[in-house]
Short mmCIF file of C-alpha atoms and ligand atoms in Angstrom, two decimals:
data_model
loop_
_atom_site.label_atom_id
_atom_site.label_comp_id
_atom_site.label_asym_id
_atom_site.label_seq_id
_atom_site.Cartn_x
_atom_site.Cartn_y
_atom_site.Cartn_z
CA MET P 1 215.87 251.76 199.62
CA LEU P 2 217.47 254.56 201.38
CA VAL P 3 221.10 256.14 201.24
CA ARG P 4 222.06 256.64 204.77
CA ARG P 5 225.82 257.87 204.67
CA LEU P 6 228.10 258.88 202.23
CA ARG P 7 231.98 258.79 202.70
CA VAL P 8 234.48 260.35 200.23
CA ARG P 9 238.40 260.21 199.80
CA ASP P 10 239.99 262.41 197.37
CA PHE P 11 237.15 263.23 195.23
CA ARG P 12 237.33 266.63 193.51
CA THR P 13 237.54 269.31 196.02
CA TYR P 14 237.47 266.91 198.96
CA ALA P 15 240.40 265.27 200.79
CA ALA P 16 237.61 263.80 203.24
CA ALA P 17 233.94 264.13 203.75
CA ASP P 18 231.27 262.17 205.75
CA VAL P 19 228.11 263.12 205.69
CA ARG P 20 224.56 261.41 206.42
CA LEU P 21 221.33 261.78 204.20
CA GLY P 22 217.72 261.67 205.86
CA PRO P 23 214.98 260.02 204.42
CA GLY P 24 213.36 262.75 202.54
CA LEU P 25 214.89 265.97 201.61
CA THR P 26 218.67 266.93 202.11
CA VAL P 27 220.01 270.32 201.16
CA ALA P 28 223.57 271.12 200.20
CA HIS P 29 224.00 274.73 200.30
CA GLY P 30 227.15 276.95 199.83
CA ARG P 31 228.57 279.66 197.54
CA ASN P 32 229.57 279.17 193.93
CA GLY P 33 232.58 277.00 193.83
CA ALA P 34 232.00 275.80 197.10
CA GLY P 35 231.71 271.93 195.94
CA LYS P 36 228.14 271.62 195.96
CA THR P 37 228.31 269.82 192.90
CA ASN P 38 231.08 267.96 193.60
CA LEU P 39 229.42 266.42 196.57
CA LEU P 40 226.60 265.39 194.41
CA GLU P 41 228.69 263.86 191.89
CA ALA P 42 230.38 261.99 194.55
CA LEU P 43 227.03 260.59 195.67
CA TYR P 44 226.09 259.57 192.20
CA PHE P 45 229.66 258.11 191.68
CA GLY P 46 229.21 256.00 195.02
CA CYS P 47 225.62 254.68 193.60
CA THR P 48 226.75 253.90 190.14
CA ALA P 49 230.60 253.75 190.11
CA ARG P 50 230.30 256.61 187.27
CA SER P 51 230.35 260.25 187.21
CA CYS P 52 227.41 262.15 186.00
CA ARG P 53 229.37 264.89 184.83
CA THR P 54 232.40 263.66 182.78
CA SER P 55 233.36 260.45 180.92
CA ASN P 56 236.98 261.08 181.62
CA GLU P 57 237.05 259.87 185.52
CA ARG P 58 240.39 261.18 186.27
CA GLU P 59 238.81 264.40 186.43
CA VAL P 60 237.23 263.29 189.54
CA LEU P 61 240.53 262.62 191.62
CA ARG P 62 241.13 265.44 193.71
CA PHE P 63 244.18 267.44 192.25
CA GLY P 64 247.68 265.95 193.31
CA ALA P 65 245.81 262.62 194.70
CA GLU P 66 246.64 259.17 193.46
CA ALA P 67 243.39 257.58 194.02
CA CYS P 68 239.91 258.28 195.31
CA ARG P 69 237.15 256.17 196.83
CA VAL P 70 233.48 256.81 197.47
CA GLU P 71 231.56 254.54 199.82
CA VAL P 72 227.65 254.76 200.37
CA SER P 73 225.73 252.82 203.03
CA THR P 74 222.13 252.05 202.33
CA ARG P 75 219.31 250.45 203.84
CA ASP P 76 217.03 248.33 201.80
CA ASP P 77 213.46 247.80 202.39
CA SER P 78 213.76 245.05 204.49
CA GLY P 79 215.84 246.92 206.97
CA TYR P 80 219.14 245.36 205.84
CA GLU P 81 222.30 247.58 205.88
CA HIS P 82 224.55 247.42 202.73
CA GLU P 83 227.93 248.94 201.89
CA LEU P 84 228.76 250.07 198.34
CA PHE P 85 232.25 250.88 197.79
CA VAL P 86 233.86 252.43 194.76
CA GLY P 87 237.77 252.83 194.49
CA PHE P 88 239.25 254.46 191.50
CA GLN P 89 242.95 255.03 190.50
CA PRO P 90 243.83 256.01 186.98
CA GLY P 91 245.42 253.26 184.85
CA GLN P 92 243.84 250.50 186.97
CA ASP P 93 240.36 248.91 186.70
CA LYS P 94 237.78 250.24 189.35
CA ARG P 95 237.62 248.42 192.34
CA ILE P 96 233.71 247.98 193.18
CA ARG P 97 232.46 245.94 196.19
CA VAL P 98 228.99 245.49 197.61
CA ASP P 99 228.99 244.22 201.10
CA GLY P 100 232.70 243.64 201.05
CA ALA P 101 232.22 241.22 197.88
CA PRO P 102 233.94 242.57 194.49
CA VAL P 103 231.58 243.08 191.86
CA GLU P 104 231.80 243.96 188.04
CA ARG P 105 229.51 246.75 188.05
CA LEU P 106 226.86 248.39 190.21
CA LEU P 107 224.24 248.66 187.82
CA ASP P 108 222.29 245.65 188.73
CA ALA P 109 223.73 244.98 192.15
CA PRO P 110 221.19 244.64 195.06
CA GLY P 111 221.75 247.11 197.74
CA ARG P 112 221.97 249.92 195.26
CA PRO P 113 219.41 252.81 194.75
CA LEU P 114 218.48 253.81 191.48
CA VAL P 115 219.51 257.22 190.83
CA SER P 116 218.23 260.28 188.77
CA VAL P 117 220.20 263.13 188.20
CA PHE P 118 219.41 266.77 187.09
CA LEU P 119 222.50 268.65 185.84
CA PRO P 120 221.68 272.18 184.44
CA GLU P 121 224.86 272.09 182.41
CA ARG P 122 224.15 268.79 180.93
CA LEU P 123 221.40 269.35 178.53
CA GLU P 124 222.46 266.89 176.18
CA LEU P 125 219.71 264.58 177.00
CA VAL P 126 217.36 267.19 175.45
CA LYS P 127 219.60 269.08 172.90
CA GLY P 128 221.76 265.86 171.71
CA PRO P 129 221.43 263.23 168.96
CA PRO P 130 218.38 260.58 169.45
CA ALA P 131 220.94 258.02 170.49
CA LEU P 132 221.34 259.44 173.91
CA ARG P 133 217.42 259.80 174.38
CA ARG P 134 217.10 255.95 173.13
CA SER P 135 219.42 254.86 175.78
CA HIS P 136 217.95 256.89 178.53
CA LEU P 137 214.57 255.37 177.33
CA ASP P 138 215.99 252.05 177.59
CA ALA P 139 217.61 252.56 181.00
CA LEU P 140 213.97 253.66 182.08
CA VAL P 141 212.71 250.16 180.72
CA THR P 142 215.18 248.39 182.48
CA GLY P 143 214.46 250.40 185.72
CA LEU P 144 210.71 249.62 185.46
CA TRP P 145 210.98 246.18 184.20
CA PRO P 146 214.68 244.70 185.07
CA THR P 147 214.15 241.47 183.30
CA ARG P 148 213.55 243.45 180.07
CA ALA P 149 217.19 244.47 180.05
CA GLN P 150 217.70 241.52 177.69
CA THR P 151 215.27 242.80 175.05
CA ARG P 152 218.13 245.75 174.27
CA ARG P 153 220.86 243.52 174.55
CA GLN P 154 219.47 240.79 172.15
CA TYR P 155 218.25 243.57 169.59
CA SER P 156 221.80 244.82 169.58
CA ALA P 157 223.66 241.54 169.28
CA ALA P 158 221.22 240.74 166.39
CA LEU P 159 221.64 243.89 164.71
CA GLY P 160 225.52 243.55 165.07
CA GLN P 161 225.16 239.94 163.21
CA ARG P 162 223.09 241.66 160.50
CA ASN P 163 225.35 244.43 159.90
CA ALA P 164 228.39 242.14 159.64
CA LEU P 165 226.34 239.93 157.28
CA LEU P 166 225.73 243.15 155.26
CA GLY P 167 229.64 243.54 155.03
CA ARG P 168 230.20 240.10 153.66
CA LEU P 169 227.09 240.50 151.06
CA ARG P 170 229.13 243.82 150.03
CA ASN P 171 231.97 241.48 149.27
CA GLY P 172 229.86 238.99 147.32
CA GLY P 173 228.37 236.82 149.84
CA SER P 174 225.07 234.62 149.51
CA ARG P 175 221.98 236.20 150.37
CA ALA P 176 220.48 232.92 151.45
CA SER P 177 220.45 233.43 155.00
CA VAL P 178 219.20 236.93 155.33
CA ALA P 179 215.58 236.50 155.57
CA ALA P 180 216.03 234.20 158.56
CA TRP P 181 218.46 236.83 160.36
CA ASP P 182 215.97 239.69 159.73
CA LEU P 183 212.96 237.79 161.09
CA GLU P 184 215.16 237.20 164.17
CA LEU P 185 216.07 240.96 164.20
CA ALA P 186 212.55 241.95 163.62
CA ARG P 187 211.39 239.71 166.33
CA HIS P 188 213.77 241.48 168.89
CA GLY P 189 213.06 244.74 167.33
CA ILE P 190 209.27 244.75 167.87
CA ALA P 191 209.73 243.47 171.44
CA LEU P 192 212.13 246.51 172.13
CA ARG P 193 209.72 248.93 170.53
CA ASP P 194 206.86 247.56 172.50
CA ASP P 195 208.58 248.13 175.53
CA ARG P 196 209.80 251.38 174.77
CA ALA P 197 206.13 252.48 174.10
CA ARG P 198 204.91 251.14 177.45
CA ALA P 199 207.55 253.10 179.36
CA VAL P 200 206.47 256.04 177.34
CA ALA P 201 202.94 255.40 177.91
CA MET P 202 203.61 255.26 181.66
CA ILE P 203 205.37 258.84 181.89
CA ALA P 204 203.83 260.84 179.06
CA ASP P 205 200.78 262.45 180.97
CA ARG P 206 202.99 262.95 183.89
CA PHE P 207 205.51 264.44 181.86
CA ALA P 208 202.83 266.97 180.42
CA LEU P 209 201.57 267.63 183.70
CA VAL P 210 204.89 268.36 185.67
CA ALA P 211 205.89 270.49 182.69
CA GLY P 212 203.07 272.46 182.99
CA GLU P 213 203.28 272.78 186.77
CA LEU P 214 207.03 273.77 186.50
CA GLY P 215 206.32 276.76 184.24
CA LEU P 216 206.87 275.32 180.72
CA GLU P 217 204.49 277.56 178.67
CA GLY P 218 202.34 275.97 175.92
CA GLU P 219 201.54 272.27 175.54
CA ALA P 220 204.34 269.90 176.61
CA VAL P 221 204.34 266.56 174.86
CA LEU P 222 206.71 263.47 175.22
CA ARG P 223 206.28 261.48 172.22
CA TYR P 224 207.78 258.00 171.33
CA LYS P 225 208.76 257.84 167.44
CA PRO P 226 209.48 254.76 166.29
CA ARG P 227 211.10 254.47 163.01
CA SER P 228 208.74 251.34 162.15
CA THR P 229 205.00 251.23 162.50
CA ALA P 230 205.14 247.26 161.80
CA SER P 231 202.64 245.43 163.84
CA THR P 232 204.47 241.88 163.64
CA PRO P 233 207.77 240.72 163.20
CA GLU P 234 206.98 239.57 159.92
CA GLU P 235 205.85 243.06 158.65
CA LEU P 236 209.01 244.65 160.16
CA ALA P 237 211.24 241.70 158.40
CA ALA P 238 209.65 242.73 155.12
CA GLU P 239 210.43 246.38 155.54
CA LEU P 240 214.05 245.28 156.46
CA ALA P 241 214.03 243.32 152.97
CA GLU P 242 212.97 246.03 151.21
CA ARG P 243 215.84 248.21 152.20
CA LEU P 244 218.45 245.31 151.63
CA ASP P 245 220.19 246.80 148.62
CA SER P 246 220.57 250.10 150.13
CA ASP P 247 221.73 248.81 153.38
CA VAL P 248 224.37 246.73 151.69
CA ASP P 249 225.56 249.79 149.78
CA ARG P 250 225.83 251.71 153.13
CA GLY P 251 227.33 248.63 155.09
CA PHE P 252 224.72 248.82 157.94
CA THR P 253 221.04 248.65 158.70
CA GLN P 254 219.15 251.83 158.34
CA HIS P 255 215.48 250.92 159.74
CA GLY P 256 214.61 249.59 162.99
CA PRO P 257 214.40 250.66 166.59
CA HIS P 258 218.12 251.71 166.71
CA ARG P 259 216.68 254.75 164.83
CA ASP P 260 213.81 255.59 167.06
CA GLU P 261 213.64 259.22 168.71
CA LEU P 262 211.83 259.88 171.92
CA ALA P 263 210.63 263.50 171.19
CA LEU P 264 210.22 266.24 173.88
CA GLN P 265 207.96 268.77 172.39
CA ARG P 266 206.37 272.13 173.27
CA ASP P 267 203.38 273.42 171.16
CA GLY P 268 204.16 270.61 168.41
CA ARG P 269 208.06 271.62 168.04
CA GLU P 270 210.93 269.85 169.42
CA LEU P 271 212.55 271.61 172.47
CA ARG P 272 215.93 269.89 171.00
CA VAL P 273 215.64 272.40 168.34
CA TYR P 274 213.52 275.41 169.04
CA GLY P 275 213.58 275.37 172.84
CA SER P 276 215.29 277.76 174.64
CA GLN P 277 217.97 276.93 177.23
CA GLY P 278 215.23 277.54 180.22
CA GLU P 279 212.67 275.56 178.35
CA GLN P 280 215.01 272.67 177.75
CA ARG P 281 215.85 272.61 181.55
CA LEU P 282 212.13 272.48 182.53
CA GLY P 283 211.64 269.82 179.69
CA LEU P 284 214.67 267.58 181.34
CA LEU P 285 213.22 268.52 184.88
CA ALA P 286 209.84 267.08 183.99
CA LEU P 287 211.19 263.94 182.16
CA LEU P 288 213.26 263.14 185.20
CA LEU P 289 210.17 263.86 187.48
CA ALA P 290 207.73 261.79 185.67
CA GLU P 291 210.01 258.79 185.36
CA ARG P 292 210.59 258.78 189.04
CA GLU P 293 207.07 258.73 189.56
CA ALA P 294 206.60 255.97 187.31
CA LEU P 295 209.50 253.98 188.78
CA ALA P 296 208.12 254.53 192.19
CA GLU P 297 204.67 253.18 191.17
CA GLU P 298 205.97 250.37 189.37
CA ARG P 299 208.74 249.18 191.60
CA GLY P 300 207.50 250.46 195.08
CA ALA P 301 210.82 252.28 195.10
CA PRO P 302 211.75 255.83 193.77
CA PRO P 303 215.07 256.61 192.64
CA LEU P 304 217.37 258.89 194.70
CA LEU P 305 216.80 262.15 193.00
CA LEU P 306 219.94 264.67 192.51
CA LEU P 307 218.96 268.08 191.82
CA ASP P 308 221.74 270.34 191.02
CA ASP P 309 221.03 274.25 191.18
CA VAL P 310 217.37 274.05 189.85
CA MET P 311 215.95 276.34 192.14
CA SER P 312 217.63 279.51 190.89
CA GLU P 313 215.69 279.06 187.76
CA LEU P 314 212.40 279.03 189.12
CA ASP P 315 210.17 281.32 190.68
CA ALA P 316 208.84 281.00 194.42
CA ASP P 317 205.65 279.23 193.61
CA ARG P 318 207.28 276.91 191.59
CA ARG P 319 210.05 276.10 193.78
CA GLY P 320 207.18 275.09 196.30
CA LEU P 321 205.79 272.77 194.02
CA LEU P 322 208.84 271.06 192.97
CA VAL P 323 209.72 270.64 196.64
CA ALA P 324 206.34 269.38 197.31
CA ARG P 325 206.49 266.95 194.55
CA VAL P 326 209.93 265.36 194.97
CA THR P 327 209.82 265.01 198.74
CA ALA P 328 206.44 263.47 198.67
CA LEU P 329 208.02 260.34 197.19
CA GLY P 330 211.39 259.74 198.72
CA GLN P 331 214.87 260.76 198.87
CA CYS P 332 216.09 264.01 197.13
CA LEU P 333 219.56 265.87 197.38
CA VAL P 334 219.15 269.30 196.40
CA THR P 335 222.21 271.95 195.80
CA THR P 336 221.51 275.50 196.00
CA THR P 337 223.55 278.63 196.62
CA ASP P 338 220.80 280.08 198.54
CA LEU P 339 218.86 278.23 201.43
CA GLY P 340 216.13 280.72 201.05
CA HIS P 341 215.35 279.35 197.60
CA VAL P 342 214.36 276.05 198.97
CA PRO P 343 210.71 276.28 200.27
CA GLY P 344 210.79 274.68 203.46
CA GLY P 345 214.49 274.04 203.51
CA ASP P 346 214.71 274.82 207.27
CA ALA P 347 211.73 272.71 208.20
CA PRO P 348 212.44 270.04 210.74
CA GLY P 349 213.10 266.62 208.98
CA VAL P 350 215.04 268.48 206.49
CA THR P 351 218.86 267.54 206.58
CA ARG P 352 221.26 270.40 205.70
CA LEU P 353 224.74 270.38 204.81
CA ALA P 354 226.74 273.57 204.70
CA VAL P 355 229.53 273.35 202.02
CA ALA P 356 232.50 275.56 202.00
CA GLY P 357 236.18 275.17 201.15
CA GLY P 358 236.33 271.84 200.10
CA GLU P 359 234.47 270.73 203.27
CA VAL P 360 230.66 269.72 204.30
CA LEU P 361 229.50 270.45 207.54
CA GLN P 362 226.57 268.61 208.79
CA GLU P 363 224.27 271.47 210.01
CA VAL P 364 221.42 269.15 210.99
CA GLU P 365 221.56 265.43 211.74
CA ALA P 366 219.74 263.12 209.38
CA ALA P 367 216.70 261.92 211.11
N1 LIG X 1 239.68 267.23 190.64
C1 LIG X 1 239.56 268.19 191.28
N2 LIG X 1 240.57 268.42 192.58
C2 LIG X 1 240.25 269.67 193.22
N3 LIG X 1 239.33 270.43 192.92
C3 LIG X 1 238.52 270.41 191.72
C4 LIG X 1 238.74 268.96 190.91
N4 LIG X 1 237.73 269.27 190.12
C5 LIG X 1 237.16 270.56 190.36
N5 LIG X 1 237.69 271.07 191.29
C6 LIG X 1 237.44 272.33 191.85
O1 LIG X 1 235.93 272.46 192.34
C7 LIG X 1 235.36 273.67 192.31
C8 LIG X 1 233.94 273.74 191.87
O2 LIG X 1 233.12 272.91 192.58
P1 LIG X 1 231.57 272.62 192.46
O3 LIG X 1 231.25 271.49 193.25
O4 LIG X 1 231.42 272.49 190.81
O5 LIG X 1 231.08 274.06 193.02
P2 LIG X 1 229.75 274.37 193.13
O6 LIG X 1 229.42 274.39 194.61
O7 LIG X 1 229.50 275.78 192.88
O8 LIG X 1 228.80 273.47 192.85
C9 LIG X 1 236.14 274.53 191.46
O9 LIG X 1 236.96 275.34 192.46
C10 LIG X 1 237.29 273.47 190.86
O10 LIG X 1 238.42 274.19 190.73
MG1 LIG X 2 227.41 273.53 190.96
#
């Protein structure tokens, strides 16, 4: 799946923009505040119908504009062209269309590429609570094995039912049905844990390798830390049963994969707690690159990679390694203040976009 073209109306700094992406590396360069991240965000928005920067979507609307839209043209592996359309007007439902037909979301729409995004100002994934890493890991599972998306849904539904039941028990309801619910929950829980473990096993070695390559000092380890080590649903159900009284007191289920952690560590310590900003950045970058390679291997289709402003953080050797690693695999958009920071950025085959004053100039036509 290739993204060929991006068209934007009234998105952030852009009244209008129309750019083409090449099959490999695209470099968007320009001064601070020029609109590089805005462009990257627009591409993400057009591929996912969400912003990668904010949960308050009104912010993406160009100051003074009433509505915005982003259109992305793709070409799938069989050579068919697709058109993704996302229109947004505050107070109304988003309008999303694939090849002209309305859809509810882009997440599972055919014709849409997987997207992986690195933004230096958004280190929440490394720094924030485990819940963020759990959902990230579950998104990886879905990316790797689309049919496994249901594992997470089924677990969440069963968990919701058990928590509702706990509420009834608190008010004196009968405990007779708890065991059956617990076993149901445990079945989905074990399936979810196995999916997560399998996904982490696919990326852990690569994570360590890439982190080292990019200059994270010490031993980098990506570790899935499930709450429960039960090997069967029956064992997990027994663990749940042991905690029933305390769960009833608290009013929610305290044990199970909804409390798991995906730990990014350096020399045995969590980057989340002990990592410097720079180390956390490298950890995040290594995680995204490792995932992208696993996705390329498993699905035959690497996600479109969006890298915002990573080059300034790296020394020259590491910039070279990064560019080689990301472009070997597929499409990548890199933003930078200084074109000289992207080794090979002026090579033939690289698409260059000059960003200034809310406009994008296509310097090199996409191949
Ligand atoms: N909704 C918006 N409408 C118009 N301009 C915006 C909007 N949101 C942000 N901006 C402007 O975008 C500029 C920053 O663009 P950005 O893409 O982050 O720059 P950079 O090239 O440094 O990545 C700022 O000048 C900011 O005021
Ligand atoms: Mg920026």
